[in-house]
PDB file of C-alpha atoms in Angstrom:
ATOM      1  CA  MET A 115       2.729   8.255  17.844  1.00  0.00           C
ATOM      2  CA  ASN A 116       3.993   7.001  14.502  1.00  0.00           C
ATOM      3  CA  ASN A 117       5.810   3.857  13.624  1.00  0.00           C
ATOM      4  CA  ASP A 118       7.199   2.540  10.398  1.00  0.00           C
ATOM      5  CA  ILE A 119       3.932   0.790   9.480  1.00  0.00           C
ATOM      6  CA  ILE A 120       1.013   3.087  10.379  1.00  0.00           C
ATOM      7  CA  ASP A 121       0.920   6.829  10.945  1.00  0.00           C
ATOM      8  CA  PHE A 122      -1.325   7.045  13.989  1.00  0.00           C
ATOM      9  CA  GLU A 123      -2.145  10.694  13.318  1.00  0.00           C
ATOM     10  CA  THR A 124      -3.940   9.509  10.190  1.00  0.00           C
ATOM     11  CA  TYR A 125      -5.556   6.663  12.141  1.00  0.00           C
ATOM     12  CA  ASN A 126      -6.851   9.169  14.713  1.00  0.00           C
ATOM     13  CA  GLU A 127      -8.279  11.296  11.900  1.00  0.00           C
ATOM     14  CA  LEU A 128     -10.154   8.254  10.583  1.00  0.00           C
ATOM     15  CA  LEU A 129     -11.592   7.665  14.058  1.00  0.00           C
ATOM     16  CA  LYS A 130     -13.265  11.078  13.887  1.00  0.00           C
ATOM     17  CA  TYR A 131     -15.510   9.723  11.130  1.00  0.00           C
ATOM     18  CA  ALA A 132     -15.896   6.029  11.947  1.00  0.00           C
ATOM     19  CA  SER A 133     -15.834   3.643  14.888  1.00  0.00           C
ATOM     20  CA  LYS A 134     -12.746   1.589  15.725  1.00  0.00           C
ATOM     21  CA  ALA A 135     -14.496  -1.504  14.363  1.00  0.00           C
ATOM     22  CA  ASP A 136     -15.327   0.254  11.096  1.00  0.00           C
ATOM     23  CA  VAL A 137     -11.789   1.581  10.720  1.00  0.00           C
ATOM     24  CA  LEU A 138     -10.410  -1.906  11.355  1.00  0.00           C
ATOM     25  CA  ASP A 139     -12.726  -3.179   8.606  1.00  0.00           C
ATOM     26  CA  ILE A 140     -11.307  -0.533   6.269  1.00  0.00           C
ATOM     27  CA  TYR A 141      -7.769  -1.756   6.984  1.00  0.00           C
ATOM     28  CA  LYS A 142      -8.921  -5.351   6.426  1.00  0.00           C
ATOM     29  CA  GLU A 143     -10.408  -4.355   3.071  1.00  0.00           C
ATOM     30  CA  PHE A 144      -7.133  -2.640   2.162  1.00  0.00           C
ATOM     31  CA  GLU A 145      -5.286  -5.843   3.078  1.00  0.00           C
ATOM     32  CA  HIS A 146      -7.584  -7.925   0.863  1.00  0.00           C
ATOM     33  CA  GLU A 147      -7.567  -5.516  -2.084  1.00  0.00           C
ATOM     34  CA  THR A 148      -3.819  -4.921  -1.981  1.00  0.00           C
ATOM     35  CA  GLY A 149      -3.174  -8.664  -1.798  1.00  0.00           C
ATOM     36  CA  HIS A 150      -5.200  -9.000  -4.989  1.00  0.00           C
ATOM     37  CA  PHE A 151      -3.282  -6.147  -6.646  1.00  0.00           C
ATOM     38  CA  LEU A 152       0.030  -7.754  -5.711  1.00  0.00           C
ATOM     39  CA  SER A 153      -1.091 -11.029  -7.287  1.00  0.00           C
ATOM     40  CA  LEU A 154      -1.867  -9.139 -10.485  1.00  0.00           C
ATOM     41  CA  LEU A 155       1.387  -7.208 -10.329  1.00  0.00           C
ATOM     42  CA  LYS A 156       3.360 -10.434 -10.052  1.00  0.00           C
ATOM     43  CA  SER A 157       1.975 -11.622 -13.387  1.00  0.00           C
ATOM     44  CA  LEU A 158       2.637  -8.395 -15.328  1.00  0.00           C
ATOM     45  CA  ASN A 159       5.750  -7.124 -17.075  1.00  0.00           C
ATOM     46  CA  LEU A 160       6.873  -3.566 -17.776  1.00  0.00           C
ATOM     47  CA  GLU A 161       7.396  -4.047 -21.479  1.00  0.00           C
ATOM     48  CA  ASN A 162       3.803  -5.053 -22.236  1.00  0.00           C
ATOM     49  CA  ASP A 163       1.770  -4.021 -19.205  1.00  0.00           C
ATOM     50  CA  SER A 164       3.100  -0.687 -17.966  1.00  0.00           C
ATOM     51  CA  PRO A 165      -0.327   1.073 -18.081  1.00  0.00           C
ATOM     52  CA  GLU A 166      -1.847  -1.626 -15.876  1.00  0.00           C
ATOM     53  CA  ILE A 167       1.172  -1.591 -13.544  1.00  0.00           C
ATOM     54  CA  LEU A 168       0.872   2.198 -13.264  1.00  0.00           C
ATOM     55  CA  SER A 169      -2.836   1.915 -12.487  1.00  0.00           C
ATOM     56  CA  ILE A 170      -2.170  -0.623  -9.721  1.00  0.00           C
ATOM     57  CA  LEU A 171       0.629   1.493  -8.252  1.00  0.00           C
ATOM     58  CA  HIS A 172      -1.566   4.591  -8.349  1.00  0.00           C
ATOM     59  CA  THR A 173      -4.390   2.811  -6.528  1.00  0.00           C
ATOM     60  CA  ILE A 174      -2.075   1.344  -3.892  1.00  0.00           C
ATOM     61  CA  LYS A 175      -0.452   4.766  -3.429  1.00  0.00           C
ATOM     62  CA  GLY A 176      -3.769   6.528  -2.857  1.00  0.00           C
ATOM     63  CA  ASN A 177      -5.248   3.882  -0.603  1.00  0.00           C
ATOM     64  CA  ALA A 178      -2.078   3.523   1.453  1.00  0.00           C
ATOM     65  CA  ALA A 179      -1.724   7.288   1.879  1.00  0.00           C
ATOM     66  CA  SER A 180      -5.332   7.669   3.018  1.00  0.00           C
ATOM     67  CA  LEU A 181      -4.766   4.999   5.693  1.00  0.00           C
ATOM     68  CA  GLY A 182      -1.474   6.383   6.971  1.00  0.00           C
ATOM     69  CA  LEU A 183       0.730   3.736   5.384  1.00  0.00           C
ATOM     70  CA  SER A 184       3.249   6.346   4.336  1.00  0.00           C
ATOM     71  CA  ALA A 185       6.190   4.118   3.425  1.00  0.00           C
ATOM     72  CA  MET A 186       4.073   1.989   1.080  1.00  0.00           C
ATOM     73  CA  ALA A 187       2.482   5.078  -0.464  1.00  0.00           C
ATOM     74  CA  GLU A 188       5.837   6.784  -0.986  1.00  0.00           C
ATOM     75  CA  TYR A 189       7.397   3.707  -2.569  1.00  0.00           C
ATOM     76  CA  SER A 190       4.407   3.313  -4.899  1.00  0.00           C
ATOM     77  CA  GLU A 191       4.764   6.951  -5.939  1.00  0.00           C
ATOM     78  CA  GLN A 192       8.514   6.578  -6.534  1.00  0.00           C
ATOM     79  CA  SER A 193       7.873   3.469  -8.634  1.00  0.00           C
ATOM     80  CA  GLU A 194       5.218   5.267 -10.676  1.00  0.00           C
ATOM     81  CA  ARG A 195       7.632   8.107 -11.353  1.00  0.00           C
ATOM     82  CA  ALA A 196      10.458   5.717 -12.275  1.00  0.00           C
ATOM     83  CA  ILE A 197       8.252   3.880 -14.772  1.00  0.00           C
ATOM     84  CA  ASN A 198       7.007   7.132 -16.299  1.00  0.00           C
ATOM     85  CA  GLU A 199      10.588   8.349 -16.663  1.00  0.00           C
ATOM     86  CA  SER A 200      11.745   4.969 -18.047  1.00  0.00           C
ATOM     87  CA  ARG A 201      14.127   4.487 -15.126  1.00  0.00           C
ATOM     88  CA  MET A 202      12.572   1.232 -13.913  1.00  0.00           C
ATOM     89  CA  SER A 203      13.852  -1.825 -15.710  1.00  0.00           C
ATOM     90  CA  ASN A 204      12.517  -4.683 -13.606  1.00  0.00           C
ATOM     91  CA  GLU A 205       8.941  -5.100 -12.434  1.00  0.00           C
ATOM     92  CA  ASN A 206      10.095  -7.798 -10.009  1.00  0.00           C
ATOM     93  CA  ASP A 207      11.857  -5.095  -7.982  1.00  0.00           C
ATOM     94  CA  ILE A 208       8.542  -3.270  -7.575  1.00  0.00           C
ATOM     95  CA  TYR A 209       6.680  -6.439  -6.656  1.00  0.00           C
ATOM     96  CA  THR A 210       9.319  -7.590  -4.156  1.00  0.00           C
ATOM     97  CA  LYS A 211       9.502  -4.264  -2.329  1.00  0.00           C
ATOM     98  CA  LEU A 212       5.727  -3.781  -2.230  1.00  0.00           C
ATOM     99  CA  LEU A 213       5.356  -7.332  -0.958  1.00  0.00           C
ATOM    100  CA  GLU A 214       7.739  -6.468   1.892  1.00  0.00           C
ATOM    101  CA  PHE A 215       5.637  -3.425   2.850  1.00  0.00           C
ATOM    102  CA  TYR A 216       2.433  -5.440   2.493  1.00  0.00           C
ATOM    103  CA  SER A 217       3.701  -8.357   4.584  1.00  0.00           C
ATOM    104  CA  LYS A 218       4.887  -6.062   7.347  1.00  0.00           C
ATOM    105  CA  PHE A 219       1.499  -4.327   7.349  1.00  0.00           C
ATOM    106  CA  SER A 220      -0.513  -7.540   7.118  1.00  0.00           C
ATOM    107  CA  ASP A 221       1.415  -9.263   9.895  1.00  0.00           C
ATOM    108  CA  ASN A 222       1.103  -6.368  12.344  1.00  0.00           C
ATOM    109  CA  TYR A 223      -1.776  -3.970  11.736  1.00  0.00           C
ATOM    110  CA  GLU A 224      -4.475  -5.680  13.826  1.00  0.00           C
ATOM    111  CA  ARG A 225      -2.192  -5.919  16.841  1.00  0.00           C
ATOM    112  CA  LEU A 226      -1.027  -2.316  16.439  1.00  0.00           C
ATOM    113  CA  LEU A 227      -4.551  -0.952  16.092  1.00  0.00           C
ATOM    114  CA  LYS A 228      -5.768  -2.873  19.129  1.00  0.00           C
ATOM    115  CA  LEU A 229      -2.903  -1.439  21.189  1.00  0.00           C
ATOM    116  CA  TRP A 230      -3.735   2.090  20.130  1.00  0.00           C
TER     117      TRP A 230
END
């Protein structure tokens, strides 16, 4: 079962290596760390801080992908590519969209994981 927040195939893979409680802790750590990254991202601008923005996007992309948060990972990758190709002109667009993914995840993941 997949939904637009968590890929449960990935979640099931994680359960092969850790208990449900440990996996939930991993998602909680992702929530905390990504919240911190979003706070940093909000204060940066593309003109002066693109290396730091790229680093944040790369970290979010990797962490999200490893936890089955495909939409967030894919958007982070697209944003990375757009910055590298000088097609992204507004860092607020990145922040706003990532915040949407993050909020949807943060508001729902504990309930979804408990149901699974």
